[in-house]
Short mmCIF file of C-alpha atoms (C1' of nucleotides) in Angstrom, two decimals:
data_model
loop_
_atom_site.label_atom_id
_atom_site.label_comp_id
_atom_site.label_asym_id
_atom_site.label_seq_id
_atom_site.Cartn_x
_atom_site.Cartn_y
_atom_site.Cartn_z
CA UNK A 12 -46.83 21.23 -6.42
CA UNK A 13 -50.15 20.19 -5.01
CA UNK A 14 -52.59 21.67 -2.61
CA UNK A 15 -51.44 20.98 0.93
CA UNK A 16 -53.54 19.40 3.63
CA UNK A 17 -55.91 21.81 5.20
CA UNK A 18 -55.97 19.83 8.43
CA UNK A 19 -53.55 18.24 10.83
CA UNK A 20 -53.72 14.48 10.42
CA UNK A 21 -52.27 13.81 13.87
CA UNK A 22 -54.73 16.20 15.44
CA UNK A 23 -57.64 14.61 13.59
CA UNK A 24 -56.57 11.18 14.79
CA UNK A 25 -56.48 12.40 18.37
CA UNK A 26 -59.99 13.80 18.00
CA UNK A 27 -61.28 10.54 16.58
CA UNK A 28 -59.57 8.65 19.39
CA UNK A 29 -61.39 10.80 21.92
CA UNK A 30 -64.74 9.93 20.41
CA UNK A 31 -64.01 6.20 20.46
CA UNK A 32 -62.69 6.57 23.99
CA UNK A 33 -65.86 8.23 25.18
CA UNK A 34 -68.52 6.34 23.26
CA UNK A 35 -67.01 3.02 22.26
CA UNK A 36 -66.64 1.60 18.78
CA UNK A 37 -70.23 0.60 18.07
CA UNK A 38 -71.87 3.71 19.46
CA UNK A 39 -69.52 5.93 17.50
CA UNK A 40 -71.12 6.81 14.17
CA UNK A 41 -69.27 8.24 11.22
CA UNK A 42 -71.02 11.63 11.56
CA UNK A 43 -69.64 11.80 15.12
CA UNK A 44 -66.17 11.35 13.73
CA UNK A 45 -66.73 13.98 11.07
CA UNK A 46 -67.92 16.48 13.66
CA UNK A 47 -65.04 15.74 16.01
CA UNK A 48 -62.31 15.88 13.41
CA UNK A 49 -63.85 18.61 11.32
CA UNK A 50 -63.01 16.63 8.22
CA UNK A 51 -65.27 16.04 5.29
CA UNK A 52 -66.47 12.54 4.55
CA UNK A 53 -64.14 12.18 1.62
CA UNK A 54 -61.12 13.43 3.52
CA UNK A 55 -61.77 11.10 6.41
CA UNK A 56 -62.04 8.02 4.22
CA UNK A 57 -59.16 9.13 2.05
CA UNK A 58 -56.90 9.73 5.03
CA UNK A 59 -57.78 6.91 7.39
CA UNK A 60 -59.64 4.31 5.38
CA UNK A 61 -62.84 2.90 6.83
CA UNK A 62 -64.19 3.12 10.35
CA UNK A 63 -62.50 -0.07 11.48
CA UNK A 64 -59.11 1.12 10.27
CA UNK A 65 -59.58 4.45 12.00
CA UNK A 66 -60.43 2.66 15.21
CA UNK A 67 -57.32 0.56 14.94
CA UNK A 68 -55.25 3.69 14.38
CA UNK A 69 -56.99 5.28 17.34
CA UNK A 70 -56.15 2.56 19.83
CA UNK A 71 -52.56 2.54 18.63
CA UNK A 72 -52.45 6.27 19.13
CA UNK A 73 -53.99 5.80 22.56
CA UNK A 74 -51.29 3.39 23.59
CA UNK A 75 -48.62 5.72 22.27
CA UNK A 76 -49.84 8.88 23.91
CA UNK A 77 -52.20 8.24 26.81
CA UNK A 78 -50.97 4.91 28.15
CA UNK A 79 -47.41 5.87 27.38
CA UNK A 80 -47.57 9.06 29.39
CA UNK A 81 -49.28 7.27 32.26
CA UNK A 82 -46.64 4.58 32.48
CA UNK A 83 -43.81 7.08 32.30
CA UNK A 84 -44.99 8.46 35.63
CA UNK A 85 -43.81 5.25 37.28
CA UNK A 86 -40.21 6.14 36.58
CA UNK A 87 -40.50 9.76 37.57
CA UNK A 88 -40.17 9.10 41.26
CA UNK A 89 -37.06 8.85 43.38
CA UNK A 90 -38.54 5.72 44.92
CA UNK A 91 -40.89 3.08 43.58
CA UNK A 92 -43.55 4.22 46.00
CA UNK A 93 -43.22 7.75 44.76
CA UNK A 94 -43.50 6.47 41.20
CA UNK A 95 -46.76 4.70 41.93
CA UNK A 96 -48.03 7.81 43.67
CA UNK A 97 -47.22 9.92 40.64
CA UNK A 98 -48.97 7.39 38.43
CA UNK A 99 -52.16 7.63 40.46
CA UNK A 100 -51.94 11.41 40.70
CA UNK A 101 -51.71 11.63 36.96
CA UNK A 102 -54.48 9.10 36.41
CA UNK A 103 -56.87 10.87 38.76
CA UNK A 104 -56.00 14.27 37.32
CA UNK A 105 -56.86 13.16 33.80
CA UNK A 106 -60.05 11.51 34.99
CA UNK A 107 -61.15 14.78 36.56
CA UNK A 108 -60.12 16.80 33.54
CA UNK A 109 -63.35 17.30 31.63
CA UNK A 110 -61.63 17.87 28.32
CA UNK A 111 -60.62 14.22 28.12
CA UNK A 112 -62.82 11.17 28.67
CA UNK A 113 -62.51 9.24 31.90
CA UNK A 114 -61.36 5.67 32.18
CA UNK A 115 -59.23 3.79 29.73
CA UNK A 116 -59.91 3.04 26.08
CA UNK A 117 -58.16 -0.33 26.37
CA UNK A 118 -60.33 -1.34 29.30
CA UNK A 119 -63.48 -0.20 27.53
CA UNK A 120 -62.48 -2.10 24.43
CA UNK A 121 -61.85 -5.24 26.45
CA UNK A 122 -65.37 -5.29 27.83
CA UNK A 123 -66.91 -5.04 24.38
CA UNK A 124 -64.34 -6.99 22.44
CA UNK A 125 -65.65 -8.99 19.55
CA UNK A 126 -63.98 -12.38 20.12
CA UNK A 127 -63.60 -12.83 16.38
CA UNK A 128 -61.71 -9.61 15.80
CA UNK A 129 -58.18 -10.91 15.93
CA UNK A 130 -56.41 -7.67 15.03
CA UNK A 131 -57.95 -5.63 17.80
CA UNK A 132 -57.52 -8.41 20.31
CA UNK A 133 -53.85 -8.55 19.45
CA UNK A 134 -53.32 -4.84 20.06
CA UNK A 135 -55.23 -4.91 23.34
CA UNK A 136 -53.28 -7.92 24.55
CA UNK A 137 -50.01 -6.28 23.61
CA UNK A 138 -50.98 -3.17 25.50
CA UNK A 139 -51.94 -5.21 28.53
CA UNK A 140 -48.63 -7.00 28.47
CA UNK A 141 -46.73 -3.72 28.40
CA UNK A 142 -48.79 -2.48 31.28
CA UNK A 143 -48.10 -5.60 33.28
CA UNK A 144 -44.39 -5.44 32.61
CA UNK A 145 -44.11 -1.81 33.60
CA UNK A 146 -45.61 -2.53 36.98
CA UNK A 147 -43.55 -5.65 37.42
CA UNK A 148 -40.45 -3.58 36.82
CA UNK A 149 -41.62 -1.11 39.42
CA UNK A 150 -42.13 -3.82 41.99
CA UNK A 151 -38.78 -5.38 41.23
CA UNK A 152 -37.19 -2.05 41.79
CA UNK A 153 -39.09 -1.70 45.04
CA UNK A 154 -37.93 -5.11 46.16
CA UNK A 155 -34.31 -4.39 45.26
CA UNK A 156 -34.47 -1.14 47.20
CA UNK A 157 -36.07 -2.82 50.18
CA UNK A 158 -39.31 -0.90 49.86
CA UNK A 159 -41.33 -4.09 49.96
CA UNK A 160 -40.79 -7.35 51.76
CA UNK A 161 -38.41 -9.67 49.98
CA UNK A 162 -40.77 -12.56 50.64
CA UNK A 163 -43.49 -11.09 48.46
CA UNK A 164 -44.37 -12.97 45.31
CA UNK A 165 -44.08 -10.21 42.74
CA UNK A 166 -46.06 -11.99 40.05
CA UNK A 167 -49.03 -12.37 42.34
CA UNK A 168 -48.73 -8.84 43.58
CA UNK A 169 -48.54 -7.32 40.13
CA UNK A 170 -51.61 -9.23 39.01
CA UNK A 171 -53.55 -7.77 41.86
CA UNK A 172 -52.17 -4.30 41.30
CA UNK A 173 -53.13 -4.34 37.66
CA UNK A 174 -56.60 -5.56 38.54
CA UNK A 175 -57.07 -2.65 40.93
CA UNK A 176 -55.98 -0.13 38.34
CA UNK A 177 -58.31 -1.60 35.76
CA UNK A 178 -61.12 -1.44 38.29
CA UNK A 179 -60.36 2.18 39.10
CA UNK A 180 -60.48 3.00 35.40
CA UNK A 181 -63.92 1.49 35.17
CA UNK A 182 -65.27 3.23 38.23
CA UNK A 183 -63.78 6.54 37.14
CA UNK A 184 -66.35 6.61 34.37
CA UNK A 185 -69.21 7.02 36.80
CA UNK A 186 -67.48 8.16 39.94
CA UNK A 187 -66.14 11.60 39.25
CA UNK A 188 -65.63 12.02 42.96
CA UNK A 189 -61.98 12.91 43.46
CA UNK A 190 -61.98 11.84 47.07
CA UNK A 191 -63.16 8.32 46.31
CA UNK A 192 -60.61 7.87 43.57
CA UNK A 193 -57.89 9.19 45.84
CA UNK A 194 -58.98 6.81 48.57
CA UNK A 195 -58.65 3.85 46.25
CA UNK A 196 -55.22 5.02 45.19
CA UNK A 197 -54.05 5.56 48.77
CA UNK A 198 -55.33 2.18 49.89
CA UNK A 199 -53.58 0.52 47.00
CA UNK A 200 -50.29 2.22 47.76
CA UNK A 201 -50.58 1.24 51.39
CA UNK A 202 -51.27 -2.36 50.49
CA UNK A 203 -48.35 -2.65 48.11
CA UNK A 204 -45.89 -0.84 50.33
CA UNK A 205 -47.14 -2.26 53.58
CA UNK B 24 -109.97 -19.34 26.83
CA UNK B 25 -107.20 -18.13 24.63
CA UNK B 26 -104.15 -19.65 23.15
CA UNK B 27 -101.41 -19.80 25.76
CA UNK B 28 -97.85 -18.59 25.32
CA UNK B 29 -95.77 -20.95 23.31
CA UNK B 30 -92.59 -19.77 25.01
CA UNK B 31 -91.31 -19.10 28.47
CA UNK B 32 -91.04 -15.38 28.99
CA UNK B 33 -88.53 -15.70 31.83
CA UNK B 34 -86.40 -18.03 29.75
CA UNK B 35 -86.52 -15.66 26.79
CA UNK B 36 -85.44 -12.78 29.00
CA UNK B 37 -82.50 -14.79 30.26
CA UNK B 38 -81.45 -15.55 26.71
CA UNK B 39 -81.67 -11.90 25.71
CA UNK B 40 -79.68 -10.97 28.80
CA UNK B 41 -76.94 -13.36 27.74
CA UNK B 42 -76.65 -11.69 24.36
CA UNK B 43 -76.39 -8.22 25.87
CA UNK B 44 -73.92 -9.56 28.39
CA UNK B 45 -71.70 -10.98 25.71
CA UNK B 46 -71.93 -8.34 23.01
CA UNK B 47 -73.02 -5.13 24.69
CA UNK B 48 -76.03 -3.01 23.90
CA UNK B 49 -74.90 -1.38 20.67
CA UNK B 50 -73.40 -4.46 19.08
CA UNK B 51 -76.50 -6.49 19.84
CA UNK B 52 -78.85 -6.35 16.87
CA UNK B 53 -82.49 -7.34 16.99
CA UNK B 54 -81.92 -10.44 14.82
CA UNK B 55 -79.39 -11.60 17.43
CA UNK B 56 -82.10 -11.35 20.05
CA UNK B 57 -84.59 -13.20 17.86
CA UNK B 58 -82.12 -16.01 17.29
CA UNK B 59 -81.22 -16.27 20.97
CA UNK B 60 -84.75 -16.20 22.29
CA UNK B 61 -86.30 -18.14 19.45
CA UNK B 62 -89.13 -15.63 19.39
CA UNK B 63 -90.63 -14.07 16.31
CA UNK B 64 -90.26 -10.36 15.76
CA UNK B 65 -93.84 -9.67 16.73
CA UNK B 66 -93.68 -11.74 19.89
CA UNK B 67 -90.50 -10.06 20.99
CA UNK B 68 -91.87 -6.56 20.54
CA UNK B 69 -95.25 -7.53 21.96
CA UNK B 70 -93.71 -9.11 25.05
CA UNK B 71 -90.81 -6.81 25.87
CA UNK B 72 -91.38 -3.58 23.97
CA UNK B 73 -88.47 -2.09 22.09
CA UNK B 74 -84.78 -2.90 22.29
CA UNK B 75 -84.08 -0.34 24.97
CA UNK B 76 -86.85 -1.69 27.20
CA UNK B 77 -85.58 -5.23 26.72
CA UNK B 78 -82.12 -4.12 27.68
CA UNK B 79 -83.45 -2.48 30.80
CA UNK B 80 -85.32 -5.64 31.70
CA UNK B 81 -82.15 -7.61 31.01
CA UNK B 82 -79.95 -5.68 33.38
CA UNK B 83 -82.60 -5.89 36.07
CA UNK B 84 -82.76 -9.63 35.53
CA UNK B 85 -78.97 -9.73 35.68
CA UNK B 86 -78.94 -8.02 39.04
CA UNK B 87 -81.61 -10.33 40.31
CA UNK B 88 -80.08 -13.60 39.19
CA UNK B 89 -76.37 -13.29 38.45
CA UNK B 90 -75.27 -10.57 40.85
CA UNK B 91 -77.70 -11.82 43.44
CA UNK B 92 -76.30 -15.32 43.41
CA UNK B 93 -72.76 -14.02 43.50
CA UNK B 94 -73.38 -11.85 46.53
CA UNK B 95 -75.17 -14.62 48.38
CA UNK B 96 -71.91 -16.54 48.40
CA UNK B 97 -70.53 -14.00 50.85
CA UNK B 98 -72.90 -15.21 53.54
CA UNK B 99 -72.39 -18.87 52.85
CA UNK B 100 -69.22 -19.14 54.85
CA UNK B 101 -68.71 -19.81 58.50
CA UNK B 102 -66.26 -16.94 58.55
CA UNK B 103 -65.99 -13.76 56.53
CA UNK B 104 -62.82 -15.02 54.93
CA UNK B 105 -64.56 -18.19 53.90
CA UNK B 106 -67.40 -16.10 52.48
CA UNK B 107 -65.01 -14.10 50.32
CA UNK B 108 -63.35 -17.31 49.22
CA UNK B 109 -66.69 -18.77 48.17
CA UNK B 110 -67.48 -15.58 46.30
CA UNK B 111 -64.29 -15.83 44.27
CA UNK B 112 -64.72 -19.55 43.71
CA UNK B 113 -68.16 -18.95 42.31
CA UNK B 114 -67.02 -15.99 40.20
CA UNK B 115 -64.13 -17.90 38.68
CA UNK B 116 -66.26 -20.96 38.08
CA UNK B 117 -68.83 -18.97 36.10
CA UNK B 118 -66.10 -17.20 34.16
CA UNK B 119 -64.70 -20.56 33.11
CA UNK B 120 -68.12 -21.95 32.30
CA UNK B 121 -68.41 -21.55 28.56
CA UNK B 122 -72.19 -21.59 28.57
CA UNK B 123 -72.30 -18.18 30.20
CA UNK B 124 -70.39 -15.05 29.18
CA UNK B 125 -67.40 -13.97 31.23
CA UNK B 126 -67.15 -10.78 33.17
CA UNK B 127 -70.01 -8.69 34.44
CA UNK B 128 -72.81 -7.02 32.53
CA UNK B 129 -72.87 -4.10 34.94
CA UNK B 130 -69.15 -3.50 34.48
CA UNK B 131 -69.46 -3.74 30.71
CA UNK B 132 -72.37 -1.35 30.73
CA UNK B 133 -70.44 1.13 32.83
CA UNK B 134 -67.63 1.36 30.32
CA UNK B 135 -70.01 2.14 27.47
CA UNK B 136 -72.60 4.08 29.38
CA UNK B 137 -74.28 6.87 27.50
CA UNK B 138 -74.02 9.75 29.98
CA UNK B 139 -77.44 10.99 28.89
CA UNK B 140 -79.26 7.74 29.58
CA UNK B 141 -80.54 8.48 33.04
CA UNK B 142 -82.61 5.32 33.51
CA UNK B 143 -79.75 2.94 32.82
CA UNK B 144 -77.33 4.99 34.86
CA UNK B 145 -79.73 4.80 37.77
CA UNK B 146 -79.94 1.01 37.64
CA UNK B 147 -76.19 0.59 37.33
CA UNK B 148 -75.57 2.94 40.24
CA UNK B 149 -78.12 1.12 42.36
CA UNK B 150 -76.45 -2.19 41.58
CA UNK B 151 -73.06 -0.77 42.44
CA UNK B 152 -74.37 0.51 45.75
CA UNK B 153 -75.75 -2.90 46.65
CA UNK B 154 -72.46 -4.48 45.73
CA UNK B 155 -70.58 -2.02 47.88
CA UNK B 156 -72.87 -2.54 50.84
CA UNK B 157 -72.63 -6.31 50.67
CA UNK B 158 -68.87 -6.17 50.91
CA UNK B 159 -68.97 -3.54 53.61
CA UNK B 160 -71.21 -5.84 55.62
CA UNK B 161 -68.74 -8.66 55.11
CA UNK B 162 -65.86 -6.55 56.34
CA UNK B 163 -67.82 -5.35 59.34
CA UNK B 164 -68.52 -8.92 60.22
CA UNK B 165 -64.85 -9.71 59.81
CA UNK B 166 -63.90 -6.85 62.08
CA UNK B 167 -66.43 -7.84 64.71
CA UNK B 168 -65.11 -11.37 64.65
CA UNK B 169 -61.53 -10.22 64.88
CA UNK B 170 -60.62 -11.55 61.44
CA UNK B 171 -59.17 -8.21 60.43
CA UNK B 172 -57.39 -5.55 62.41
CA UNK B 173 -59.72 -3.23 64.26
CA UNK B 174 -57.66 -0.26 63.13
CA UNK B 175 -58.54 -0.81 59.48
CA UNK B 176 -60.65 1.85 57.82
CA UNK B 177 -63.41 -0.29 56.38
CA UNK B 178 -64.66 2.31 53.91
CA UNK B 179 -61.23 2.59 52.34
CA UNK B 180 -60.76 -1.15 52.32
CA UNK B 181 -64.10 -1.86 50.71
CA UNK B 182 -63.44 0.67 47.98
CA UNK B 183 -60.24 -1.11 47.10
CA UNK B 184 -61.86 -4.52 47.32
CA UNK B 185 -64.63 -3.51 44.94
CA UNK B 186 -62.10 -2.04 42.53
CA UNK B 187 -60.21 -5.33 42.45
CA UNK B 188 -63.34 -7.32 41.77
CA UNK B 189 -64.35 -4.98 38.98
CA UNK B 190 -60.87 -5.34 37.52
CA UNK B 191 -61.02 -9.10 37.69
CA UNK B 192 -64.34 -9.03 35.88
CA UNK B 193 -62.78 -7.03 33.09
CA UNK B 194 -59.73 -9.24 32.78
CA UNK B 195 -61.82 -12.38 32.88
CA UNK B 196 -63.11 -11.44 29.45
CA UNK B 197 -59.74 -11.99 27.85
CA UNK B 198 -57.91 -14.05 30.42
CA UNK B 199 -59.62 -17.39 30.52
CA UNK B 200 -56.64 -18.70 32.44
CA UNK B 201 -57.99 -20.19 35.65
CA UNK B 202 -54.64 -19.98 37.39
CA UNK B 203 -54.27 -16.26 36.84
CA UNK B 204 -57.78 -15.55 38.05
CA UNK B 205 -57.19 -17.73 41.09
CA UNK B 206 -53.95 -15.92 41.80
CA UNK B 207 -55.72 -12.58 41.81
CA UNK B 208 -58.37 -13.94 44.11
CA UNK B 209 -55.83 -15.43 46.51
CA UNK B 210 -53.78 -12.27 46.61
CA UNK B 211 -56.88 -10.25 47.33
CA UNK B 212 -57.93 -12.51 50.16
CA UNK B 213 -54.46 -12.37 51.64
CA UNK B 214 -54.44 -8.59 51.49
CA UNK B 215 -57.81 -8.19 53.13
CA UNK B 216 -57.22 -10.79 55.80
CA UNK B 217 -53.60 -9.98 56.37
"C1'" DT C 13 -117.29 -27.96 15.52
"C1'" DC C 14 -117.38 -23.23 16.39
"C1'" DT C 15 -115.86 -19.11 18.68
"C1'" DT C 16 -112.66 -16.35 20.70
"C1'" DT C 17 -108.38 -15.08 21.86
"C1'" DT C 18 -103.61 -14.68 21.03
"C1'" DC C 19 -99.63 -16.14 19.03
"C1'" DT C 20 -96.68 -16.12 14.84
"C1'" DG C 21 -94.33 -15.54 10.39
"C1'" DG C 22 -93.13 -12.55 7.24
"C1'" DA C 23 -93.82 -8.56 4.49
"C1'" DC C 24 -93.31 -3.77 4.89
"C1'" DT C 25 -91.48 0.88 6.20
"C1'" DA C 26 -88.70 4.59 7.36
"C1'" DA C 27 -84.52 5.94 9.15
"C1'" DT C 28 -79.75 5.29 9.71
"C1'" DT C 29 -75.76 3.06 8.68
"C1'" DG C 30 -71.01 2.86 6.30
"C1'" DT C 31 -69.03 3.81 1.96
"C1'" DT C 32 -68.22 5.53 -2.81
"C1'" DC C 33 -67.95 8.98 -6.16
"C1'" DC C 34 -67.73 13.14 -8.76
"C1'" DG C 35 -67.50 18.04 -9.95
"C1'" DG C 36 -65.58 22.01 -8.55
"C1'" DA C 37 -62.72 24.81 -5.61
"C1'" DA C 38 -58.17 25.70 -3.51
"C1'" DC C 39 -53.45 25.79 -3.53
"C1'" DG C 40 -48.38 25.68 -4.90
"C1'" DC C 41 -45.36 26.05 -8.62
"C1'" DG C 42 -43.57 27.30 -13.04
"C1'" DC D 5 -51.60 33.44 -15.21
"C1'" DG D 6 -52.34 28.53 -16.16
"C1'" DC D 7 -51.28 23.78 -14.89
"C1'" DG D 8 -51.41 19.84 -12.13
"C1'" DT D 9 -52.53 17.96 -7.98
"C1'" DT D 10 -55.16 17.47 -3.97
"C1'" DC D 11 -58.79 18.64 -1.06
"C1'" DC D 12 -63.62 18.99 -0.02
"C1'" DG D 13 -68.83 19.34 -0.01
"C1'" DG D 14 -72.45 16.92 -0.88
"C1'" DA D 15 -75.10 13.79 -3.59
"C1'" DA D 16 -75.88 9.09 -4.20
"C1'" DC D 17 -75.98 4.17 -2.87
"C1'" DA D 18 -76.63 -0.30 -0.96
"C1'" DA D 19 -77.06 -2.56 3.22
"C1'" DT D 20 -78.68 -2.80 7.66
"C1'" DT D 21 -81.17 -1.04 11.26
"C1'" DA D 22 -85.28 -0.83 14.59
"C1'" DG D 23 -89.91 -1.07 14.58
"C1'" DT D 24 -95.00 -1.81 12.62
"C1'" DC D 25 -98.59 -4.40 10.86
"C1'" DC D 26 -101.67 -7.80 9.22
"C1'" DA D 27 -103.54 -12.15 7.76
"C1'" DG D 28 -103.72 -16.59 9.12
"C1'" DA D 29 -102.62 -20.50 12.24
"C1'" DA D 30 -103.15 -22.46 16.80
"C1'" DA D 31 -105.12 -23.47 20.91
"C1'" DA D 32 -108.65 -23.82 24.62
"C1'" DG D 33 -113.25 -23.96 26.05
"C1'" DA D 34 -118.32 -24.31 25.00
#
DNA sequence: TCTTTTCTGGACTAATTGTTCCGGAACGCG
DNA sequence: CGCGTTCCGGAACAATTAGTCCAGAAAAGA
């Protein structure tokens, strides 16, 4: 009937997400998005609405793909410790991969969050909660399997664990040094599974 | 001889620093800086140069005052453990104080750092190095005093400790919950001084 | 009071921003 | 081959941006 789309909407969204991930919302200008997606101005606005809407779509996409894949690693181990190891391996690998930005879009967004932007805040909080729960589940599994002391307060431990991972995601933006990142990961694993 | 300054330059710089701290470089517009400092456009440009220069001055001021005061806490304890405790107490107190932004300007800057901005990168790296060294010194003191096991690899431990603190500074921007922040701090102290 | 210096408010500019809009081209289908 | 629909390039626009500039006010000392 009508002329079909000349571009892949999902692919374009991923490209836009990468730009926001690397540069942040404010520093990302519409021409950057046009260049990254390859879309024309009209197509971009027609497809995604305005910049704010595209950003919102981008962080949702980020949670779906990037964060999702990272968290899945936790369950891909025969033990909880192995799961956490796989998580860090995957995190470090993507940070070293030059075709994707380092760090975490959710973390970056948190540090520049406009307190009045309720919609974005909501999404970030939701993502954080999912993150927290995934690690809590891992620790509960570890406790049930006797991998960690049964006297450990899991809530306290998971708070600390999440804080470390957030910190690593920040430092990964400047520290491309694989050894340093690996050291942080190893220390963390050792602390949790003492 | 001539008309003296009608404003306090140091005070104006502090005000500008607060804006950058809260909103980030890109989201901070010149009118925001005028409102915060109370200066006129001409005075601002005359005194501090352009926006970039003012930002650079702001992060230097941040390192001098905020980070400086935070790190000094480490030495204000009779033991290393007490020093770390004081550090966290001070950090949490300032995060809860509504008259100053939460989190850390250096951390925020890292997550939105333009990779091509060499000058800013330099300052942030320098600050990070100082931070690292201060905590390394604390741990060395702890080891010498027998507060931590002599078999601990201090370099690994300090990397993890710094990552946690960075993470806490990120989470403090959304989590104003004192209890959660305190929990993270307590867990960290327990891990380091096991 | 007069001079000299410097601050200050606001007008001004030039570039960039996000966003809209339209005419024409491209495509699938009958 | 036309028809209808959709895409797309680029022009156009209004708002906002960072930054400049100048005329006059303000202050301190002679």
